[in-house]
Short mmCIF file of C-alpha atoms in Angstrom, two decimals:
data_model
loop_
_atom_site.label_atom_id
_atom_site.label_comp_id
_atom_site.label_asym_id
_atom_site.label_seq_id
_atom_site.Cartn_x
_atom_site.Cartn_y
_atom_site.Cartn_z
CA TRP E 20 0.27 -3.33 -6.61
CA ASP E 21 -3.29 -2.53 -5.57
CA TRP E 22 -6.85 -3.57 -6.35
CA SER E 23 -7.36 -0.73 -8.81
CA GLY E 24 -4.94 -2.50 -11.14
CA ASN E 25 -2.14 0.05 -10.66
CA CYS E 26 1.41 -1.07 -10.08
CA PRO E 27 3.72 1.23 -8.10
CA LEU E 28 6.81 -0.16 -9.81
CA LEU E 29 7.84 1.74 -12.92
CA ALA E 30 8.91 -1.41 -14.78
CA ALA E 31 5.69 -2.36 -16.55
CA THR E 32 7.05 -5.65 -17.86
CA ALA E 33 8.34 -6.72 -14.45
CA CYS E 34 5.05 -6.09 -12.69
CA ARG E 35 2.00 -6.08 -14.95
CA PRO E 36 -1.40 -5.13 -13.53
CA TYR E 37 -3.74 -7.83 -14.85
CA CYS E 38 -7.46 -7.49 -14.07
CA GLY E 39 -6.69 -6.12 -10.63
CA VAL E 40 -4.14 -8.83 -9.80
CA CYS E 41 -0.43 -8.19 -10.34
CA ARG E 42 0.55 -11.69 -11.44
CA ASN E 43 4.32 -11.18 -11.54
CA CYS E 44 4.25 -10.08 -7.90
CA LEU E 45 3.43 -13.78 -7.26
CA LEU E 46 0.53 -13.48 -4.80
CA ARG E 47 1.00 -15.41 -1.61
CA VAL E 48 -1.77 -17.27 0.24
CA ASP E 49 -2.68 -14.05 2.09
CA ASN E 50 -3.22 -12.23 -1.24
CA ARG E 51 -0.19 -9.97 -0.78
CA PRO E 52 2.72 -9.70 -3.21
CA SER E 53 5.89 -11.59 -2.53
CA PRO E 54 8.12 -9.11 -0.60
CA THR E 55 11.29 -10.37 -2.28
CA ILE E 56 10.07 -9.67 -5.79
CA ALA E 57 8.43 -6.39 -4.82
CA THR E 58 11.65 -5.20 -3.13
CA GLN E 59 13.80 -6.17 -6.12
CA GLY E 60 11.50 -4.23 -8.43
CA LEU E 61 11.62 -1.20 -6.12
CA TRP E 62 15.44 -1.20 -6.12
CA VAL E 63 15.47 -1.27 -9.94
CA TYR E 64 13.02 1.63 -9.94
CA LEU E 65 15.10 3.73 -7.50
CA LEU E 66 18.37 3.06 -9.33
CA HIS E 67 16.69 4.02 -12.59
CA LEU E 68 15.58 7.36 -11.14
CA ILE E 69 19.07 8.05 -9.73
CA GLY E 70 20.66 7.28 -13.10
CA ARG E 71 18.25 9.57 -14.93
CA ALA E 72 18.85 12.43 -12.50
CA TYR E 73 22.64 12.01 -12.79
CA ILE E 74 22.58 12.05 -16.59
CA PHE E 75 20.26 15.08 -16.61
CA ARG E 76 22.72 17.00 -14.46
CA LEU E 77 25.60 16.06 -16.76
CA LEU E 78 23.67 17.17 -19.83
CA LEU E 79 23.16 20.56 -18.20
CA ASN E 80 26.96 20.83 -17.91
CA VAL E 81 27.37 19.90 -21.56
CA ASN E 82 24.91 22.61 -22.63
CA ARG E 83 27.18 25.17 -20.99
CA LEU E 84 30.00 24.17 -23.35
CA SER E 85 30.18 26.03 -26.65
CA THR E 86 31.63 24.66 -29.91
CA GLY E 87 34.76 26.65 -29.13
CA HIS E 88 35.13 24.82 -25.86
CA LEU E 89 34.97 21.51 -27.65
CA LEU E 90 37.64 22.62 -30.13
CA MET E 91 39.88 23.68 -27.26
CA PHE E 92 39.73 20.12 -25.92
CA CYS E 93 41.89 19.17 -28.88
CA THR E 94 44.13 22.28 -29.05
CA ASP E 95 44.58 23.47 -25.49
CA THR E 96 45.96 20.87 -23.15
CA ARG E 97 45.54 23.04 -20.06
CA ARG E 98 41.87 23.77 -20.70
CA SER E 99 41.12 20.26 -21.90
CA GLU E 100 42.34 19.05 -18.50
CA LYS E 101 39.84 21.42 -16.95
CA HIS E 102 36.88 19.85 -18.77
CA ARG E 103 38.11 16.28 -19.09
CA SER E 104 36.40 15.28 -15.85
CA THR E 105 33.07 16.49 -17.27
CA LEU E 106 33.42 14.23 -20.31
CA GLN E 107 34.42 11.32 -18.09
CA ARG E 108 31.31 11.79 -15.99
CA ILE E 109 29.12 11.94 -19.11
CA VAL E 110 30.57 8.66 -20.35
CA LEU E 111 30.16 7.14 -16.90
CA GLY E 112 26.53 8.26 -16.79
CA VAL E 113 25.78 6.74 -20.19
CA LEU E 114 27.40 3.46 -19.14
CA LEU E 115 25.48 3.46 -15.86
CA SER E 116 22.19 4.05 -17.67
CA SER E 117 22.91 1.23 -20.12
CA LEU E 118 23.79 -1.11 -17.27
CA LEU E 119 20.58 -0.28 -15.41
CA LEU E 120 18.51 -0.77 -18.54
CA SER E 121 20.17 -4.12 -19.29
CA SER E 122 19.71 -5.39 -15.73
CA HIS E 123 16.10 -4.23 -15.76
CA LEU E 124 15.33 -6.04 -19.00
CA PHE E 125 17.08 -9.17 -17.72
CA ALA E 126 15.04 -9.04 -14.52
CA ALA E 127 11.83 -8.57 -16.52
CA ASP E 128 12.65 -11.57 -18.72
CA SER E 129 13.47 -13.68 -15.66
CA GLU E 130 10.20 -12.72 -13.96
CA ALA E 131 8.25 -13.52 -17.14
CA ASP E 132 9.86 -16.98 -17.24
CA ASN E 133 9.07 -17.55 -13.56
CA ASN E 134 5.51 -16.43 -14.16
CA GLN E 135 5.07 -19.05 -16.87
CA LYS E 136 6.21 -21.75 -14.43
CA THR E 137 3.95 -20.54 -11.63
CA VAL E 138 0.35 -21.75 -11.56
CA LEU E 139 -2.03 -19.29 -9.90
CA ILE E 140 -4.95 -21.24 -8.40
CA GLY E 141 -8.10 -19.73 -6.97
CA THR E 142 -9.86 -21.56 -4.15
CA GLY E 143 -12.19 -21.00 -1.20
CA ASP E 144 -11.82 -21.55 2.52
CA TRP E 145 -13.16 -25.11 2.82
CA PRO E 146 -11.36 -26.97 5.64
CA PRO E 147 -10.10 -29.61 5.78
CA TYR E 148 -9.71 -29.71 1.97
CA VAL E 149 -8.35 -26.16 1.69
CA ASP E 150 -7.68 -23.92 4.68
CA ALA E 151 -6.89 -20.20 4.44
CA GLN E 152 -5.45 -20.23 7.98
CA ARG E 153 -2.70 -22.72 7.15
CA ALA E 154 0.56 -21.76 5.46
CA ASP E 155 0.30 -24.81 3.17
CA ALA E 156 -3.40 -24.07 2.41
CA GLY E 157 -4.65 -27.50 3.51
CA ILE E 158 -4.48 -31.17 2.53
CA LEU E 159 -5.78 -30.83 -1.04
CA ALA E 160 -3.52 -27.85 -1.72
CA ARG E 161 -0.54 -29.88 -0.48
CA MET E 162 -1.41 -32.69 -2.87
CA ILE E 163 -1.91 -30.35 -5.84
CA ALA E 164 1.33 -28.49 -5.07
CA ALA E 165 3.20 -31.83 -4.97
CA ILE E 166 1.71 -32.90 -8.30
CA PHE E 167 2.63 -29.64 -10.02
CA ALA E 168 6.11 -29.72 -8.45
CA LYS E 169 6.74 -33.12 -10.06
CA ALA E 170 5.64 -31.56 -13.37
CA GLY E 171 8.12 -28.69 -12.93
CA TYR E 172 5.71 -25.95 -11.77
CA GLN E 173 5.37 -23.81 -8.67
CA THR E 174 1.92 -23.08 -7.24
CA GLN E 175 0.32 -20.06 -5.63
CA PHE E 176 -3.12 -20.28 -3.98
CA VAL E 177 -5.43 -17.27 -3.59
CA PHE E 178 -8.70 -17.35 -1.62
CA TYR E 179 -11.93 -15.86 -2.94
CA PRO E 180 -15.66 -16.70 -2.71
CA TRP E 181 -16.60 -19.61 -4.99
CA ASP E 182 -18.45 -17.56 -7.59
CA ARG E 183 -15.62 -14.97 -7.64
CA ASN E 184 -13.11 -17.73 -8.45
CA VAL E 185 -15.19 -18.77 -11.45
CA TYR E 186 -15.39 -15.15 -12.63
CA LEU E 187 -11.60 -14.71 -12.39
CA LEU E 188 -11.02 -17.97 -14.27
CA ARG E 189 -13.34 -16.93 -17.07
CA LYS E 190 -11.54 -13.56 -17.31
CA GLY E 191 -8.15 -15.29 -17.47
CA THR E 192 -6.85 -13.66 -14.27
CA ILE E 193 -6.02 -17.02 -12.67
CA ASP E 194 -4.89 -20.31 -14.23
CA ALA E 195 -7.20 -22.70 -12.39
CA VAL E 196 -9.71 -23.08 -9.58
CA MET E 197 -10.15 -25.92 -7.10
CA PRO E 198 -11.76 -28.00 -5.68
CA TYR E 199 -14.70 -28.01 -8.10
CA VAL E 200 -17.08 -30.57 -9.52
CA CYS E 201 -16.80 -30.89 -13.28
CA SER E 202 -20.45 -30.10 -14.02
CA PRO E 203 -21.78 -29.67 -17.60
CA GLU E 204 -22.30 -25.94 -16.95
CA ARG E 205 -18.66 -25.49 -15.95
CA GLN E 206 -17.32 -27.40 -18.93
CA VAL E 207 -18.64 -24.58 -21.13
CA PHE E 208 -15.92 -22.20 -19.90
CA SER E 209 -13.25 -24.50 -18.41
CA LEU E 210 -11.17 -27.64 -18.89
CA CYS E 211 -11.62 -30.26 -16.16
CA SER E 212 -8.75 -32.20 -14.65
CA ASP E 213 -9.06 -35.84 -13.69
CA PRO E 214 -10.62 -36.30 -10.20
CA VAL E 215 -8.35 -35.66 -7.22
CA ALA E 216 -10.68 -36.36 -4.29
CA GLU E 217 -14.21 -37.53 -3.49
CA SER E 218 -16.72 -35.45 -1.57
CA ASN E 219 -19.69 -37.07 0.17
CA ILE E 220 -22.50 -34.51 0.49
CA VAL E 221 -24.88 -35.16 3.39
CA LEU E 222 -27.82 -33.25 4.85
CA PHE E 223 -27.21 -31.64 8.26
CA HIS E 224 -30.24 -30.96 10.50
CA ARG E 225 -31.22 -30.48 14.13
CA LYS E 226 -31.40 -33.62 16.24
CA ASP E 227 -34.71 -32.58 17.78
CA LYS E 228 -36.33 -32.39 14.34
CA ALA E 229 -37.04 -35.84 12.96
CA PHE E 230 -35.93 -36.10 9.36
CA ASP E 231 -35.70 -38.98 6.92
CA TRP E 232 -35.60 -39.24 3.17
CA LYS E 233 -35.55 -41.94 0.52
CA THR E 234 -36.10 -40.02 -2.72
CA PHE E 235 -35.38 -36.44 -3.69
CA ASN E 236 -39.09 -35.65 -3.48
CA ASP E 237 -38.82 -36.07 0.29
CA ILE E 238 -36.38 -33.14 0.43
CA GLU E 239 -38.34 -30.63 -1.64
CA PRO E 240 -40.85 -29.47 1.05
CA HIS E 241 -38.05 -28.38 3.42
CA LEU E 242 -36.36 -24.98 3.73
CA ILE E 243 -32.75 -25.57 2.68
CA ALA E 244 -29.71 -23.40 3.50
CA VAL E 245 -27.17 -23.32 0.65
CA THR E 246 -23.80 -21.70 -0.06
CA GLN E 247 -23.60 -19.31 -3.01
CA GLY E 248 -21.72 -20.72 -6.01
CA TYR E 249 -21.86 -24.27 -4.62
CA PHE E 250 -22.67 -27.37 -6.68
CA TYR E 251 -24.45 -30.19 -4.83
CA SER E 252 -25.68 -32.62 -7.47
CA ASP E 253 -27.23 -32.67 -10.93
CA GLU E 254 -30.62 -33.49 -9.44
CA PHE E 255 -30.33 -30.64 -6.93
CA SER E 256 -29.39 -28.17 -9.69
CA GLN E 257 -32.30 -29.26 -11.86
CA ALA E 258 -34.79 -28.92 -9.00
CA ARG E 259 -33.39 -25.45 -8.25
CA GLU E 260 -33.75 -24.32 -11.87
CA GLU E 261 -37.32 -25.62 -11.98
CA GLY E 262 -38.21 -23.71 -8.80
CA ARG E 263 -39.05 -26.83 -6.79
CA LEU E 264 -36.81 -25.89 -3.84
CA THR E 265 -37.12 -23.22 -1.15
CA LEU E 266 -33.60 -21.97 -0.52
CA GLU E 267 -31.86 -19.61 1.92
CA GLN E 268 -28.60 -18.58 0.27
CA SER E 269 -25.39 -17.28 1.88
CA SER E 270 -21.82 -16.63 0.73
CA VAL E 271 -20.33 -17.85 4.06
CA GLU E 272 -19.90 -21.59 4.62
CA TYR E 273 -20.82 -21.78 8.32
CA ARG E 274 -23.86 -19.52 7.85
CA GLY E 275 -25.91 -22.52 6.69
CA MET E 276 -25.15 -24.34 9.92
CA GLN E 277 -26.14 -21.24 11.91
CA LEU E 278 -29.49 -21.08 10.12
CA VAL E 279 -30.23 -24.72 10.95
CA LEU E 280 -29.22 -24.23 14.57
CA ALA E 281 -31.49 -21.15 14.85
CA ASN E 282 -34.44 -23.01 13.26
CA ARG E 283 -34.37 -20.66 10.28
CA ALA E 284 -33.64 -23.57 7.91
CA ASP E 285 -34.42 -27.26 8.06
CA LEU E 286 -31.51 -28.71 6.10
CA PHE E 287 -27.97 -27.77 5.18
CA PRO E 288 -26.27 -29.87 2.46
CA GLN E 289 -22.52 -30.01 2.99
CA ASP E 290 -19.53 -32.30 2.60
CA GLN E 291 -19.35 -34.64 5.59
CA ALA E 292 -15.76 -33.75 6.56
CA VAL E 293 -16.28 -30.01 5.93
CA GLY E 294 -19.50 -29.97 7.99
CA GLN E 295 -17.81 -31.61 10.96
CA ASN E 296 -14.95 -29.11 10.67
CA LEU E 297 -17.40 -26.18 10.56
CA LEU E 298 -19.10 -27.41 13.73
CA LYS E 299 -15.81 -27.92 15.54
CA LYS E 300 -14.33 -24.51 14.68
CA ASN E 301 -17.38 -22.24 14.83
CA PHE E 302 -19.74 -23.61 17.47
CA THR E 303 -19.68 -24.46 21.15
CA PRO E 304 -19.81 -28.10 22.33
CA GLU E 305 -23.42 -27.53 23.39
CA GLU E 306 -24.36 -26.26 19.93
CA GLN E 307 -22.47 -29.07 18.22
CA ALA E 308 -24.50 -31.59 20.20
CA GLN E 309 -27.73 -30.22 18.68
CA ILE E 310 -26.69 -30.93 15.06
CA THR E 311 -26.46 -34.25 13.22
CA SER E 312 -26.39 -35.45 9.61
CA HIS E 313 -28.49 -38.01 7.77
CA PRO E 314 -26.51 -41.19 6.96
CA LYS E 315 -27.80 -41.32 3.38
CA PRO E 316 -25.53 -39.20 1.11
CA LEU E 317 -27.20 -36.63 -1.11
CA ALA E 318 -24.37 -37.08 -3.61
CA ALA E 319 -20.84 -38.42 -3.96
CA ASN E 320 -19.02 -35.78 -6.01
CA LEU E 321 -15.62 -36.08 -7.64
CA LEU E 322 -13.47 -32.99 -7.05
CA GLY E 323 -10.72 -31.67 -9.28
CA LEU E 324 -9.33 -28.55 -10.91
CA LEU E 325 -10.92 -26.36 -13.56
CA PHE E 326 -8.36 -24.86 -15.96
CA GLY E 327 -8.80 -21.93 -18.29
CA LYS E 328 -10.09 -22.88 -21.72
CA ASP E 329 -7.02 -21.73 -23.65
CA GLU E 330 -3.64 -23.09 -24.77
CA ARG E 331 -1.99 -22.53 -21.38
CA GLY E 332 -4.92 -24.26 -19.70
CA ARG E 333 -4.56 -27.27 -22.01
CA GLN E 334 -0.83 -27.50 -21.30
CA LEU E 335 -1.31 -27.24 -17.54
CA ARG E 336 -4.09 -29.84 -17.53
CA GLN E 337 -1.99 -32.29 -19.54
CA ALA E 338 1.00 -31.88 -17.22
CA PHE E 339 -1.18 -32.14 -14.10
CA ASN E 340 -3.11 -35.21 -15.24
CA ALA E 341 0.09 -37.05 -16.16
CA GLU E 342 1.56 -36.68 -12.65
CA LEU E 343 -1.84 -37.23 -11.03
CA ALA E 344 -2.03 -40.65 -12.68
CA VAL E 345 1.31 -41.54 -11.07
CA MET E 346 -0.02 -40.45 -7.65
CA ARG E 347 -3.11 -42.60 -8.14
CA LYS E 348 -1.05 -45.61 -9.22
CA ASN E 349 1.27 -45.47 -6.20
CA GLY E 350 -1.65 -45.10 -3.75
CA GLU E 351 -1.11 -41.48 -2.65
CA LEU E 352 -4.63 -40.37 -3.62
CA GLN E 353 -6.17 -43.25 -1.68
CA ARG E 354 -4.11 -42.38 1.42
CA MET E 355 -5.19 -38.73 1.16
CA GLN E 356 -8.86 -39.72 0.93
CA LYS E 357 -8.48 -41.94 3.99
CA ALA E 358 -6.95 -39.04 5.93
CA LEU E 359 -9.91 -36.83 4.99
CA GLU E 360 -12.43 -39.43 6.17
CA SER E 361 -10.58 -40.27 9.39
CA GLY E 362 -10.08 -36.68 10.56
CA THR E 363 -6.27 -36.69 10.20
CA ALA E 364 -6.13 -34.34 7.21
CA ASP E 365 -4.12 -31.63 8.99
CA SER E 366 -1.15 -33.92 9.61
CA TRP E 367 -1.13 -35.82 6.32
CA LYS E 368 1.45 -35.08 3.64
CA PRO E 369 2.06 -36.76 0.26
CA ALA E 370 5.22 -38.84 0.02
CA ALA E 371 6.52 -36.42 -2.64
CA LEU E 372 6.91 -33.67 -0.01
#
């Protein structure tokens, strides 16, 4: 398994390279293949090579036997005893090869079945919603994993930049991406789940720079730091397309906050909980004290999953939405949202776990 799409395991059906991601290696959160599955595949490969070498050696022995030798097996008891061990080893080699082939095919079928029940989800590092530094990938990942578990699926989360996730989804490399707003542009290439969480986007700015706004026109004259691949609101997207905004774009989340702190941008739109987390983890207490956010939200976005626009995507969305409705009815979604807003997201777990 490597990024060139090559798989070191001989068994092509047990470990398929798929657009640079070996899906049956079941990528872990750190983007590396599961060691258990990789080791099992390697053992099959080594045993296969041993079996082939053994049979090749036996065939060389057979080639040394003439037709007369074979006839003597039936007529000369003394000489047949001499070569009987050779025939026994040939039969043993054939049986060993058949056994290895059968076990390999069984393993490949089992891995294919497991792959169908594993949902590969692309996401970005966006604490406290999703966190690449945590083994459980954050509060939203825990909720999504619990929902899929109730539907009979396992989940694997892989972390990429936001626009890269969308690219991989459109190529069919991953099953879904999250957390994303179900915008009209994204509905062209994906199937949206029902909302899982709510994100309140606010405008972060320096405390020593007076800022107030009532309508979107009040925002337009300012230099705004944005994150590449990020959706803020329909109105924001329209103003961007019409060229009414001056933007400083970056692919790193905390970069926008750095630009505001260094007076290289006036505003940084970001989720309230994510912005506070960025300040806490990436800046000193003195720097944190220089940044604030406007109380008026720029947008209140509903976050969910985007599934591939194919038959598997439709099946996964149906299964996910059915269990999501149960979580909403029993109050789990509301409790998760409260944990996000109160700053206790790291310790919260759904009742299903």
